[in-house]
PDB file of C-alpha atoms in Angstrom:
ATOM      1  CA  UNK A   1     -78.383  49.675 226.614  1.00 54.00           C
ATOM      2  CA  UNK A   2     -79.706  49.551 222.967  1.00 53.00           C
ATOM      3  CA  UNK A   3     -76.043  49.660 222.127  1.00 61.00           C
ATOM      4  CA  UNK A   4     -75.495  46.188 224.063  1.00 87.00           C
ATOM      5  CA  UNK A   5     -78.532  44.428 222.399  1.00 93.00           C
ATOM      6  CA  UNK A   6     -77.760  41.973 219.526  1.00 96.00           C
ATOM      7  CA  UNK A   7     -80.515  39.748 218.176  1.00 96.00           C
ATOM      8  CA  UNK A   8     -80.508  35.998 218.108  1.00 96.00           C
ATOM      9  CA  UNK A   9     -83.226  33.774 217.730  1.00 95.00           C
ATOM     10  CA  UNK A  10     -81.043  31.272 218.963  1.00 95.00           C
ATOM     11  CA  UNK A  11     -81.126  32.855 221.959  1.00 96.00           C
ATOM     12  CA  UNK A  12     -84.495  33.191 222.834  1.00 97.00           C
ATOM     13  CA  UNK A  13     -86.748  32.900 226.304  1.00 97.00           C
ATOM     14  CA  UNK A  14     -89.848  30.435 225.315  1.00 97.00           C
ATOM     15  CA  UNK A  15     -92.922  31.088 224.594  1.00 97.00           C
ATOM     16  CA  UNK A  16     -95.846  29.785 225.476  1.00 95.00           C
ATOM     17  CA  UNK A  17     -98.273  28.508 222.844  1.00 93.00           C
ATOM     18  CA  UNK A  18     -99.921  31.333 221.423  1.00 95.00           C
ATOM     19  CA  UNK A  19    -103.665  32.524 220.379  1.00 95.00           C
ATOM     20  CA  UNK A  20    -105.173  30.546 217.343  1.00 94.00           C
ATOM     21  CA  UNK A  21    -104.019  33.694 215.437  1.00 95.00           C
ATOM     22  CA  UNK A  22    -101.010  34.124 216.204  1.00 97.00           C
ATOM     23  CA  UNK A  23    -101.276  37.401 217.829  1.00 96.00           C
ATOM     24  CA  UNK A  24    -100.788  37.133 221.708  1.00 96.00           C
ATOM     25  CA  UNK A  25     -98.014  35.284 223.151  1.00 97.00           C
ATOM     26  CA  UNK A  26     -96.185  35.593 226.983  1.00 96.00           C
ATOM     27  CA  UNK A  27     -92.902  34.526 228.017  1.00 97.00           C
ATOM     28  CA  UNK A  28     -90.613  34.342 231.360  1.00 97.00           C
ATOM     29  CA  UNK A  29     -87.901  37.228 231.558  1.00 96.00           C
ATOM     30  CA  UNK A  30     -84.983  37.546 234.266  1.00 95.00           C
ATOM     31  CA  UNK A  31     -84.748  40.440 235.901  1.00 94.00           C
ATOM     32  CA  UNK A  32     -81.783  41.604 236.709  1.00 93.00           C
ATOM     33  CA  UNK A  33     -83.017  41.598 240.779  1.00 94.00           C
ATOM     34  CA  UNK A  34     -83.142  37.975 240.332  1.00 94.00           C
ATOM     35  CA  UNK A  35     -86.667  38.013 239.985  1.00 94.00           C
ATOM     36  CA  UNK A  36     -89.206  36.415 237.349  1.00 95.00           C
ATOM     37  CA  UNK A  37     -91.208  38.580 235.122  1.00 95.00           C
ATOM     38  CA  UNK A  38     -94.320  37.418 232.984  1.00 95.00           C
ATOM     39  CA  UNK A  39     -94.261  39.809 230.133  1.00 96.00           C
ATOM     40  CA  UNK A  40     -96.883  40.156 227.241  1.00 96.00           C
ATOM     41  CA  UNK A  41     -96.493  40.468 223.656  1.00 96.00           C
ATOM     42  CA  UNK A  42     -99.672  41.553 221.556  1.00 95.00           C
ATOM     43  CA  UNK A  43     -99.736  42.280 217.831  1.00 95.00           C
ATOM     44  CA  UNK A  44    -103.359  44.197 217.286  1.00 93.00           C
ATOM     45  CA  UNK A  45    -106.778  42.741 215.989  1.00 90.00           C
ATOM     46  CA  UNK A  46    -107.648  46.252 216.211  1.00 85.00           C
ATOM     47  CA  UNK A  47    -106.790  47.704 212.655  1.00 87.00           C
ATOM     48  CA  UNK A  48    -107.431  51.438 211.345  1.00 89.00           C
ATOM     49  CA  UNK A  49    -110.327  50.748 208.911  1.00 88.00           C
ATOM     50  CA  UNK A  50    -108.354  52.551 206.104  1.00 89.00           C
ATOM     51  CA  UNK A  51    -104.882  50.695 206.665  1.00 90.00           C
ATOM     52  CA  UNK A  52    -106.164  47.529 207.536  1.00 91.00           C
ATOM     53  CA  UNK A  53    -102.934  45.240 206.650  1.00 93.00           C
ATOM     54  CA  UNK A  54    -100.964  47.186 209.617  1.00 94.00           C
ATOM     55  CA  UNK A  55    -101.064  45.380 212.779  1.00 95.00           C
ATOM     56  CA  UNK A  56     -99.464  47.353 216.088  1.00 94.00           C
ATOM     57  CA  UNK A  57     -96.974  45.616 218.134  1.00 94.00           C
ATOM     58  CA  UNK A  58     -96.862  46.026 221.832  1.00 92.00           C
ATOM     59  CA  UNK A  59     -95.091  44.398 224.848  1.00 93.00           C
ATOM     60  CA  UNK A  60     -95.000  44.310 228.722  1.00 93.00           C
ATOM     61  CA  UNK A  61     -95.601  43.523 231.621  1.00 95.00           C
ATOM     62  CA  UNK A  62     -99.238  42.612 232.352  1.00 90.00           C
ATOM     63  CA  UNK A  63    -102.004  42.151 235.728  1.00 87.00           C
ATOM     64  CA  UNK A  64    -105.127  40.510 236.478  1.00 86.00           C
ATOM     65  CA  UNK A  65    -107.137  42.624 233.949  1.00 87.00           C
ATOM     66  CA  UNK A  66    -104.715  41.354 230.828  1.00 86.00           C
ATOM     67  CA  UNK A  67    -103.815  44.456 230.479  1.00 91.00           C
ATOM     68  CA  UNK A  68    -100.279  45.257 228.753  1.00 91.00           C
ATOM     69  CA  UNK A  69     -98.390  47.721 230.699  1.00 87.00           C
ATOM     70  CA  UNK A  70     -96.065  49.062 227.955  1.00 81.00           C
ATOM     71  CA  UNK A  71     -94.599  52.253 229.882  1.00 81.00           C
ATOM     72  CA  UNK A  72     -93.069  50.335 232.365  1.00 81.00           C
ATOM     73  CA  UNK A  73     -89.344  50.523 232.624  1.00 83.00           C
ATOM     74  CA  UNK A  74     -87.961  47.429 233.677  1.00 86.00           C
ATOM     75  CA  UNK A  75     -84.320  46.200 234.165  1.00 89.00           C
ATOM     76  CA  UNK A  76     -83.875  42.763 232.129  1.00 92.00           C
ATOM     77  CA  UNK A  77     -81.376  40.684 232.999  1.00 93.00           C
ATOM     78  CA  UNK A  78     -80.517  39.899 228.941  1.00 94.00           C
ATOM     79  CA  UNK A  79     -82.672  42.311 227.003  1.00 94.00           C
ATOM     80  CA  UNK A  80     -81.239  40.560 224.372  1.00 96.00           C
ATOM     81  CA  UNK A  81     -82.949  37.558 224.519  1.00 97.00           C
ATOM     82  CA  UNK A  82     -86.527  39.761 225.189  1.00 96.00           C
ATOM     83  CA  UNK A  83     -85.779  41.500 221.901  1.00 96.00           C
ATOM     84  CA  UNK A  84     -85.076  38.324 220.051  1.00 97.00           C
ATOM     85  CA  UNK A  85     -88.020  36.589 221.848  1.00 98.00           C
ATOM     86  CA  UNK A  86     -89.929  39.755 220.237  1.00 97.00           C
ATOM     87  CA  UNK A  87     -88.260  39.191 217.127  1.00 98.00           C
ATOM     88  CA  UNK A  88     -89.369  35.701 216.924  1.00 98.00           C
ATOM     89  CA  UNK A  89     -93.489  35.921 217.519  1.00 98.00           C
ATOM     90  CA  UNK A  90     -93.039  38.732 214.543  1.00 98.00           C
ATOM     91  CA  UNK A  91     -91.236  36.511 212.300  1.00 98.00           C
ATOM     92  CA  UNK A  92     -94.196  34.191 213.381  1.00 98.00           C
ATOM     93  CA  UNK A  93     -97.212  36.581 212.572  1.00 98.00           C
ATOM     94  CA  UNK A  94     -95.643  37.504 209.456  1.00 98.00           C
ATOM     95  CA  UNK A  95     -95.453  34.175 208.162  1.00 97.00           C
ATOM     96  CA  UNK A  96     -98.777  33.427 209.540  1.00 97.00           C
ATOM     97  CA  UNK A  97    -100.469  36.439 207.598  1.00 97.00           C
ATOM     98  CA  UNK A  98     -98.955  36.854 204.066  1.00 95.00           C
ATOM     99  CA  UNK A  99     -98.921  40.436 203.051  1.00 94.00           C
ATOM    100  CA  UNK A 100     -99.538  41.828 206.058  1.00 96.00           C
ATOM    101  CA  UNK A 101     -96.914  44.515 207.835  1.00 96.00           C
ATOM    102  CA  UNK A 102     -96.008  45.450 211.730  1.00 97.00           C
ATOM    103  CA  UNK A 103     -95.426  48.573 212.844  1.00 95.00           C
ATOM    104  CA  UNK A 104     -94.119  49.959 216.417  1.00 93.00           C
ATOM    105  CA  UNK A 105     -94.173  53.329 218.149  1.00 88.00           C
ATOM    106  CA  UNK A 106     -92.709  53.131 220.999  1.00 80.00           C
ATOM    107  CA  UNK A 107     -94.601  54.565 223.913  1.00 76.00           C
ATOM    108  CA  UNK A 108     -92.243  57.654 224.216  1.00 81.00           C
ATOM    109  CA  UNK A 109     -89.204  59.124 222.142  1.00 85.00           C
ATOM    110  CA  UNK A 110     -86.663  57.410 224.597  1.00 86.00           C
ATOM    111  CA  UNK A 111     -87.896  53.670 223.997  1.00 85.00           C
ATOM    112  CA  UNK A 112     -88.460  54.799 220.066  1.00 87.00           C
ATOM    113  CA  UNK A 113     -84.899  55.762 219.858  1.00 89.00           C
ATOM    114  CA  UNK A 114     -83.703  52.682 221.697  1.00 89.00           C
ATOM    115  CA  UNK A 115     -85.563  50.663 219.196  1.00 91.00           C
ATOM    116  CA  UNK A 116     -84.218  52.079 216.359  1.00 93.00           C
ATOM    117  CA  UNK A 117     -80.604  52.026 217.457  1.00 92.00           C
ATOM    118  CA  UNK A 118     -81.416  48.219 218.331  1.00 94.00           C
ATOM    119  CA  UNK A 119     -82.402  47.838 214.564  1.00 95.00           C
ATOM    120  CA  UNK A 120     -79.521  50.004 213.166  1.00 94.00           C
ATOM    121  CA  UNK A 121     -77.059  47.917 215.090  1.00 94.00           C
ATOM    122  CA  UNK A 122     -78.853  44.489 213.784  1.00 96.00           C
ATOM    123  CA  UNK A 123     -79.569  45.652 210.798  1.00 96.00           C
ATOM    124  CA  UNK A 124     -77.394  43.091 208.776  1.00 95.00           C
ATOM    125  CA  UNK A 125     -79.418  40.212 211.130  1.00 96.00           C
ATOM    126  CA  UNK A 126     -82.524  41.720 210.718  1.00 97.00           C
ATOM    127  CA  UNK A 127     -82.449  42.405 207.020  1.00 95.00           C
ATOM    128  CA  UNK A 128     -82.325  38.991 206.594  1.00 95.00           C
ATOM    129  CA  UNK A 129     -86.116  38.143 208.109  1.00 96.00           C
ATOM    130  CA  UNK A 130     -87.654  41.642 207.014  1.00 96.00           C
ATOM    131  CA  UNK A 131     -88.585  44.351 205.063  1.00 96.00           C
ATOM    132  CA  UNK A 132     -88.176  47.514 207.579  1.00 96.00           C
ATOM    133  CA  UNK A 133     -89.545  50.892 206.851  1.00 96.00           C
ATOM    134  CA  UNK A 134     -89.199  54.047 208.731  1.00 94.00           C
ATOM    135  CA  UNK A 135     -92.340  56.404 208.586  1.00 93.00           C
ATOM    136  CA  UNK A 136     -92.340  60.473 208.742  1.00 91.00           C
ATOM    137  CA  UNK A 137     -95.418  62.447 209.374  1.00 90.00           C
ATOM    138  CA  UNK A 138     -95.617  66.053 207.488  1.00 89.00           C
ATOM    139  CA  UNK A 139     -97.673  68.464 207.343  1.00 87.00           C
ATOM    140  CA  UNK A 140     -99.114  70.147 203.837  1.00 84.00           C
ATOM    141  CA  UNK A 141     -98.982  73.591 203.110  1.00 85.00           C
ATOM    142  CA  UNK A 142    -100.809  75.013 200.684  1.00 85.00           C
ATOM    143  CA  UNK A 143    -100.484  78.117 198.318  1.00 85.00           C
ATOM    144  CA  UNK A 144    -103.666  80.595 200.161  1.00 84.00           C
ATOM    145  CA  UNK A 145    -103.680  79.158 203.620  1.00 76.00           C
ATOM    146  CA  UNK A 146    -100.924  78.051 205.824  1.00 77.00           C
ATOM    147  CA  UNK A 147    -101.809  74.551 206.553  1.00 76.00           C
ATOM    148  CA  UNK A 148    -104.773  73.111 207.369  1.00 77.00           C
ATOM    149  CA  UNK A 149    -105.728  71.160 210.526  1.00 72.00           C
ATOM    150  CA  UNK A 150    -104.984  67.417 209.886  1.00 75.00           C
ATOM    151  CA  UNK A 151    -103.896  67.576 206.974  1.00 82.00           C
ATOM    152  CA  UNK A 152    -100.673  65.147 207.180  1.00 84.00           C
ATOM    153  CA  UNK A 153     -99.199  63.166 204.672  1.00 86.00           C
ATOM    154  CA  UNK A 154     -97.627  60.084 206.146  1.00 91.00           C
ATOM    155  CA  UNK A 155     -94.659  59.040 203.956  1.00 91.00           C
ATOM    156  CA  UNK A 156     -92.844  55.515 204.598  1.00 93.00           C
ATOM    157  CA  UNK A 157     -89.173  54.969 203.069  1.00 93.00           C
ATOM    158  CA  UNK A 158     -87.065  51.899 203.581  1.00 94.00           C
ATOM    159  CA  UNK A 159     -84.609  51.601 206.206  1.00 94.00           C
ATOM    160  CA  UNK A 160     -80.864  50.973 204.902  1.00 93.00           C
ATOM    161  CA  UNK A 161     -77.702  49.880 206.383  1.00 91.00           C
ATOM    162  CA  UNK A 162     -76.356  53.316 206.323  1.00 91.00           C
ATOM    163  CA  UNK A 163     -79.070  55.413 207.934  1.00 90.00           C
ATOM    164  CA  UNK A 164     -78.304  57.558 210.669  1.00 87.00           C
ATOM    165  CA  UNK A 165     -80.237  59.850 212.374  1.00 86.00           C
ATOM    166  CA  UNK A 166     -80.174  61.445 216.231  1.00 85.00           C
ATOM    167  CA  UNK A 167     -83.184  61.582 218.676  1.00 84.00           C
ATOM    168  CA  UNK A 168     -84.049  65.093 217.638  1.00 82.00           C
ATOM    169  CA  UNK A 169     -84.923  64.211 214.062  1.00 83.00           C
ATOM    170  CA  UNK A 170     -86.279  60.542 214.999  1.00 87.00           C
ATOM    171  CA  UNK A 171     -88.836  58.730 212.540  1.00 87.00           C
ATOM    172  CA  UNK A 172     -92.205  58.561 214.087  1.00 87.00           C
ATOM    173  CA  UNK A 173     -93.255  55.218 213.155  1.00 92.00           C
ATOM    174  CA  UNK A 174     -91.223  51.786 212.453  1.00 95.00           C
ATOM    175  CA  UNK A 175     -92.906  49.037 210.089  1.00 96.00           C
ATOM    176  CA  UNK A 176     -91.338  45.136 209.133  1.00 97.00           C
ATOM    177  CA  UNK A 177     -92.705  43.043 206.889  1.00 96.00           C
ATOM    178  CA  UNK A 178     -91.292  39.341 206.190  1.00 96.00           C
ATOM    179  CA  UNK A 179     -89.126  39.892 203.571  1.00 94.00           C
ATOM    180  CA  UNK A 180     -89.816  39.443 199.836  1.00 90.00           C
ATOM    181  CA  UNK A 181     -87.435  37.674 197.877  1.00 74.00           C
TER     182      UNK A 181
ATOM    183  CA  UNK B   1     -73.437  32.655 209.804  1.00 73.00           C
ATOM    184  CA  UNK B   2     -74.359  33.595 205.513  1.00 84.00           C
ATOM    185  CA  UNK B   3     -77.835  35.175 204.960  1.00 82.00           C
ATOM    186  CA  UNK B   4     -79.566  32.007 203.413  1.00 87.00           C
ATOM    187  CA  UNK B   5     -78.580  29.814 206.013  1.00 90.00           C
ATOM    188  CA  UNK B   6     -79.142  32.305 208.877  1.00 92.00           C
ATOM    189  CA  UNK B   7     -82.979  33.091 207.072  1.00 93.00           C
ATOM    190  CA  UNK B   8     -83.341  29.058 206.368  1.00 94.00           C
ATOM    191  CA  UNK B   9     -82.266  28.375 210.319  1.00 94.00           C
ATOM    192  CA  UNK B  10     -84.656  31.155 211.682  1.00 95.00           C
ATOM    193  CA  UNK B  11     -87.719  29.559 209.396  1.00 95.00           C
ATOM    194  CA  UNK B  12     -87.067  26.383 210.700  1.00 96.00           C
ATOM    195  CA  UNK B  13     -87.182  27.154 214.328  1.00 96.00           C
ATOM    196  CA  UNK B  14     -90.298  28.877 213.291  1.00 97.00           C
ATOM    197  CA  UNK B  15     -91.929  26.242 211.319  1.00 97.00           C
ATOM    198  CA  UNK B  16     -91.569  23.785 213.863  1.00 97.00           C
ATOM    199  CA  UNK B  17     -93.054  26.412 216.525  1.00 97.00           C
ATOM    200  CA  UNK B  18     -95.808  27.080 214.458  1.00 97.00           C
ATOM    201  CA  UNK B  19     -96.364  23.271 214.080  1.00 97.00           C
ATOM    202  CA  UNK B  20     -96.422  22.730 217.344  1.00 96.00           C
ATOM    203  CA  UNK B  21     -98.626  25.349 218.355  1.00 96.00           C
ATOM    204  CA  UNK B  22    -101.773  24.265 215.872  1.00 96.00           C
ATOM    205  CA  UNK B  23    -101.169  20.511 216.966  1.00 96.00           C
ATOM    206  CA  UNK B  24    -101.430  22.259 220.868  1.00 94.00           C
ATOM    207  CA  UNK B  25    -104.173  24.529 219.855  1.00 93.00           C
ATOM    208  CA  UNK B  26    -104.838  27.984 220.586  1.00 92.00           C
ATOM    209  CA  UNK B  27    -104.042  29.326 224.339  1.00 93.00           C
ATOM    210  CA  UNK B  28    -106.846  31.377 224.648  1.00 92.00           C
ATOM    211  CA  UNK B  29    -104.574  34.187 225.289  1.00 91.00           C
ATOM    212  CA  UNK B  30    -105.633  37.515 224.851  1.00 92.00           C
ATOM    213  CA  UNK B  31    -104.861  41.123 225.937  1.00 90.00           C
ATOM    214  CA  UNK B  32    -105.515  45.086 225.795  1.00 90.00           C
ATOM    215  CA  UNK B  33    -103.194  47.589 226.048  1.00 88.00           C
ATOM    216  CA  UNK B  34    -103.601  48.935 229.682  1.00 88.00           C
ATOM    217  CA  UNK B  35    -103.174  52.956 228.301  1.00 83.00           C
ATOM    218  CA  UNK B  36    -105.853  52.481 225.181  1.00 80.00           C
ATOM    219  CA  UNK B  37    -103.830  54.441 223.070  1.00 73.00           C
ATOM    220  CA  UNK B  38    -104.028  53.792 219.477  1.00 82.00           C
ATOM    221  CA  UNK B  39    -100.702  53.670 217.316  1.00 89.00           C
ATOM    222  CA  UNK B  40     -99.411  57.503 216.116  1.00 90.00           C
ATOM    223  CA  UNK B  41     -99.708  55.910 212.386  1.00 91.00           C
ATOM    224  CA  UNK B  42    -103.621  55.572 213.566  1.00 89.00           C
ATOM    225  CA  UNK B  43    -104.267  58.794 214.587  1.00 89.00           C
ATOM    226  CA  UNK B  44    -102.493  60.188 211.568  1.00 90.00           C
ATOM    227  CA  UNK B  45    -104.733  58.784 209.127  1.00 90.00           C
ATOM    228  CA  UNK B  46    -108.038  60.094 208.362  1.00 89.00           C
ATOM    229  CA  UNK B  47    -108.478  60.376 205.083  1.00 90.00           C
ATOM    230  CA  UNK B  48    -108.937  57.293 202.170  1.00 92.00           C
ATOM    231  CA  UNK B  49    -106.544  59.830 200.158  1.00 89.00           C
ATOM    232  CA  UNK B  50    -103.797  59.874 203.419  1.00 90.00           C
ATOM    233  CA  UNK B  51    -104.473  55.787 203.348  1.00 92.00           C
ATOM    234  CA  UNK B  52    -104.133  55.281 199.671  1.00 93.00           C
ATOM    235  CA  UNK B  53    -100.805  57.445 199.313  1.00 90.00           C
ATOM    236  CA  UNK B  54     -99.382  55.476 202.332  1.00 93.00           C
ATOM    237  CA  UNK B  55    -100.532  52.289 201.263  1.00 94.00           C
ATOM    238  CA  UNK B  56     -99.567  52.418 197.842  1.00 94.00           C
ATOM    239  CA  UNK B  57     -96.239  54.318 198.602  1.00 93.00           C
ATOM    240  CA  UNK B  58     -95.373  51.177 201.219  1.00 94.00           C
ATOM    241  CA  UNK B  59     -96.444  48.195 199.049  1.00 92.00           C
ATOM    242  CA  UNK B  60     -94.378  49.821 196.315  1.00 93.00           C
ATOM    243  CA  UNK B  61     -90.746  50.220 197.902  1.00 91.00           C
TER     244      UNK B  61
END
């Protein structure tokens, strides 16, 4: 599938009129049964204390509680137009709050790697509304012990036209930022 | 499409959203993540040292 996505903003599901900060937003998707789907996009209030310009990005399906179900597998009709309806509130946000940066997991290593294969294969699209970083999690070893328990060094690089990794060896965190002239 | 006019086309569509939202007002909208989990990048980062390298690595490149 992520092979088959291309991003367009031009070709976009609508979305409704969002939060007064520009963080929650739903829209319609086909599915490919035919059926309607209501699906949620939320980009966090909740910030880690320490990072607090990094705002998490997640979408789904959601019930009566507002909660986002972001496991769910569901069969789109164009997941192109969900990812560029994604694409869109981000571009939003981002212009909304200067200086401040999204980042996505992806709920399990099959969705990450279908996001970053969707970002690999827009990247000349992309590149043009963002900044995107790839983020790698090691661990420090020191000279008398091993390693210590939580001791991690989180490391961020750019993301470039020519990167190309496999599944095994996937980044563990994605981050976009408008992009700086 | 070139880069300009493909970034100028994208900020338009957005401007004019964005316009039209704050002349709508906000939706009231508002959601939780139905699993609670926080982000791997939040559970990775305990330290202000951790934060400060990340930060200052991140704004930099």
């Amino acid at each position: 599938m992520a092979l088959n996505i291309r991003i367009d903003i031009e070709n976009r599901y609508k979305l409704t009129y969002p939060d007064g900060d520009f963080r929650y937003y739903t829209f319609d998707s086909s599915l490919s049964d035919g059926r309607q789907q209501l699906i949620a996009i939320q980009i966090s209030e909740e910030v880690h204390p320490l990072i607090p310009d990094v705002h998490n990005l997640a979408f789904g399906p959601f019930n009566e509680q507002n909660e986002i179900d972001d496991r769910i597998k569901l069969t789109h009709a164009d997941h192109s137009k969900v990812f560029s309806t994604i694409v869109f509130a981000s571009v939003t946000f981002l212009t909304i709050h200067k200086g401040k940066f999204i980042g996505i997991d992806g709920s399990d290593t099959r969705r990450a790697y279908l996001y970053y294969r969707c970002i690999m294969n827009n990247f000349a699209y992309l590149e043009t509304l963002f900044d995107i970083y790839r983020v790698n999690y090691y661990v420090r070893l020191y000279r008398d012990i091993e390693y210590k328990k939580d001791d991690f060094i989180i490391v961020p690089k750019r993301i470039t036209e020519t990167d190309n990794i496999s599944c095994q060896t996937l980044y563990n965190y994605f981050i976009f930022r408008e992009k700086q002239a | 499409m070139e880069k300009n006019e493909l970034r100028k086309k994208v900020m338009k569509d957005v401007d004019e959203f964005v316009k039209n939202a704050k002349k709508h007002g906000s939706s009231g909208l508002k959601f939780t993540l139905k699993s609670g989990e926080q982000s791997s990048l939040h559970k990775m980062i305990k330290t202000k040292e951790q934060a400060h390298i990340f930060m200052t690595l991140l704004k930099s490149l």
